[in-house]
GROMACS .gro file of C-alpha atoms in nm:
model
  127
    1MET     CA    1   0.000   0.000   0.000
    2GLU     CA    2   0.119   0.352  -0.083
    3LEU     CA    3   0.011   0.645   0.134
    4ILE     CA    4  -0.005   0.982  -0.041
    5GLN     CA    5   0.071   1.268   0.197
    6SER     CA    6   0.060   1.564  -0.042
    7ALA     CA    7   0.006   1.662  -0.404
    8PRO     CA    8   0.038   1.984  -0.607
    9ASN     CA    9  -0.269   2.212  -0.585
   10VAL     CA   10  -0.430   1.994  -0.318
   11PRO     CA   11  -0.485   2.125   0.034
   12ALA     CA   12  -0.296   1.952   0.312
   13ALA     CA   13  -0.486   1.714   0.537
   14VAL     CA   14  -0.646   1.887   0.837
   15GLY     CA   15  -0.566   1.594   1.066
   16PRO     CA   16  -0.347   1.287   1.112
   17TYR     CA   17  -0.433   1.110   0.787
   18SER     CA   18  -0.314   1.075   0.428
   19ILE     CA   19  -0.494   1.256   0.147
   20ALA     CA   20  -0.513   0.923  -0.038
   21ALA     CA   21  -0.403   0.562  -0.017
   22LYS     CA   22  -0.325   0.342  -0.315
   23SER     CA   23  -0.390  -0.028  -0.265
   24GLY     CA   24  -0.397  -0.282  -0.545
   25ASP     CA   25  -0.594  -0.147  -0.839
   26PHE     CA   26  -0.764   0.130  -0.639
   27LEU     CA   27  -0.692   0.477  -0.505
   28PHE     CA   28  -0.895   0.566  -0.195
   29CYS     CA   29  -0.914   0.944  -0.160
   30SER     CA   30  -0.990   1.102   0.175
   31GLY     CA   31  -1.283   1.339   0.180
   32GLN     CA   32  -1.208   1.680   0.036
   33ILE     CA   33  -1.358   1.989   0.193
   34PRO     CA   34  -1.356   2.328   0.017
   35ILE     CA   35  -1.015   2.449   0.129
   36ALA     CA   36  -0.849   2.670  -0.131
   37PRO     CA   37  -0.494   2.532  -0.171
   38GLU     CA   38  -0.346   2.881  -0.215
   39SER     CA   39  -0.474   3.018   0.116
   40GLY     CA   40  -0.532   2.701   0.316
   41LYS     CA   41  -0.874   2.836   0.411
   42ILE     CA   42  -1.236   2.791   0.314
   43GLU     CA   43  -1.303   3.099   0.101
   44ALA     CA   44  -1.645   3.026  -0.054
   45THR     CA   45  -1.936   3.096   0.176
   46ASP     CA   46  -2.212   2.940  -0.035
   47VAL     CA   47  -2.259   2.569  -0.101
   48GLU     CA   48  -2.218   2.612  -0.478
   49GLY     CA   49  -1.878   2.777  -0.445
   50GLN     CA   50  -1.774   2.520  -0.188
   51ALA     CA   51  -1.881   2.232  -0.414
   52ARG     CA   52  -1.677   2.376  -0.702
   53GLN     CA   53  -1.369   2.400  -0.478
   54VAL     CA   54  -1.414   2.046  -0.346
   55LEU     CA   55  -1.439   1.909  -0.701
   56ALA     CA   56  -1.136   2.113  -0.813
   57ASN     CA   57  -0.940   1.967  -0.520
   58ILE     CA   58  -1.044   1.616  -0.621
   59GLN     CA   59  -0.949   1.679  -0.985
   60ALA     CA   60  -0.605   1.806  -0.877
   61LEU     CA   61  -0.550   1.502  -0.657
   62LEU     CA   62  -0.650   1.263  -0.934
   63GLN     CA   63  -0.433   1.447  -1.188
   64SER     CA   64  -0.133   1.413  -0.955
   65GLN     CA   65  -0.186   1.037  -0.972
   66GLY     CA   66  -0.233   1.021  -1.349
   67ARG     CA   67  -0.609   0.974  -1.317
   68SER     CA   68  -0.918   1.181  -1.398
   69MET     CA   69  -1.280   1.201  -1.293
   70ALA     CA   70  -1.350   0.934  -1.558
   71HIS     CA   71  -1.161   0.685  -1.337
   72VAL     CA   72  -1.385   0.738  -1.032
   73VAL     CA   73  -1.587   0.425  -0.956
   74LYS     CA   74  -1.762   0.545  -0.636
   75SER     CA   75  -1.815   0.876  -0.461
   76THR     CA   76  -1.971   0.973  -0.133
   77MET     CA   77  -2.101   1.325  -0.083
   78PHE     CA   78  -2.164   1.464   0.263
   79LEU     CA   79  -2.392   1.768   0.303
   80THR     CA   80  -2.476   1.955   0.621
   81ASP     CA   81  -2.819   2.031   0.472
   82MET     CA   82  -2.994   1.796   0.230
   83ALA     CA   83  -3.185   2.100   0.099
   84ASP     CA   84  -2.854   2.189  -0.074
   85PHE     CA   85  -2.868   1.872  -0.286
   86PRO     CA   86  -3.043   2.041  -0.584
   87LYS     CA   87  -2.781   2.319  -0.575
   88VAL     CA   88  -2.480   2.086  -0.566
   89ASN     CA   89  -2.607   1.812  -0.798
   90PRO     CA   90  -2.567   2.010  -1.125
   91ILE     CA   91  -2.216   2.120  -1.024
   92TYR     CA   92  -2.128   1.758  -0.949
   93ALA     CA   93  -2.278   1.647  -1.283
   94GLU     CA   94  -2.076   1.911  -1.471
   95ALA     CA   95  -1.752   1.795  -1.306
   96PHE     CA   96  -1.812   1.434  -1.407
   97GLY     CA   97  -1.963   1.497  -1.752
   98ALA     CA   98  -2.099   1.182  -1.916
   99HIS     CA   99  -1.924   0.962  -1.657
  100LYS     CA  100  -2.164   0.864  -1.379
  101PRO     CA  101  -1.993   0.666  -1.101
  102ALA     CA  102  -2.186   0.503  -0.818
  103ARG     CA  103  -2.266   0.762  -0.550
  104SER     CA  104  -2.412   0.799  -0.204
  105THR     CA  105  -2.522   1.130  -0.053
  106ILE     CA  106  -2.552   1.166   0.323
  107GLN     CA  107  -2.666   1.453   0.543
  108VAL     CA  108  -2.437   1.506   0.842
  109ALA     CA  109  -2.462   1.724   1.152
  110ALA     CA  110  -2.133   1.904   1.080
  111LEU     CA  111  -1.815   1.890   0.872
  112PRO     CA  112  -1.457   1.994   0.953
  113LEU     CA  113  -1.384   2.369   0.961
  114GLY     CA  114  -1.754   2.448   0.915
  115ALA     CA  115  -1.764   2.321   0.555
  116LEU     CA  116  -2.104   2.272   0.394
  117VAL     CA  117  -1.997   1.988   0.162
  118GLU     CA  118  -1.736   1.713   0.155
  119ILE     CA  119  -1.679   1.450  -0.115
  120GLU     CA  120  -1.463   1.138  -0.109
  121VAL     CA  121  -1.391   0.914  -0.407
  122ILE     CA  122  -1.261   0.568  -0.490
  123VAL     CA  123  -1.068   0.552  -0.816
  124ALA     CA  124  -0.972   0.267  -1.048
  125CYS     CA  125  -0.597   0.263  -1.111
  126SER     CA  126  -0.608   0.009  -1.393
  127ASP     CA  127  -0.791   0.052  -1.720
   0.00000   0.00000   0.00000
């Protein structure tokens, strides 16, 4: 197993964990919250802006591993308010394009640093 501690244009972990772990034919990416890599802070205050930042962070992480959104086989989206689902869903769909991996969406009481959305993905490393 290979633990990935950092990647270009990806925010550092906010706790004692790796941003991703590669095992066998899969890359397991830790949940991304909307931290802007340049500032290390959550800059967007609305769920749409936060969702865009989360997906940009995921794309940067995948790119650092020679993968793309088309290699995602499963995602899990965490929202602090399920009423935000119709706001985030089109942004998510745009990021994935025609590719539609399996997905779960869960409402949670809170997310780290007061984020409104978090997404984690599992990625195929073999074609």
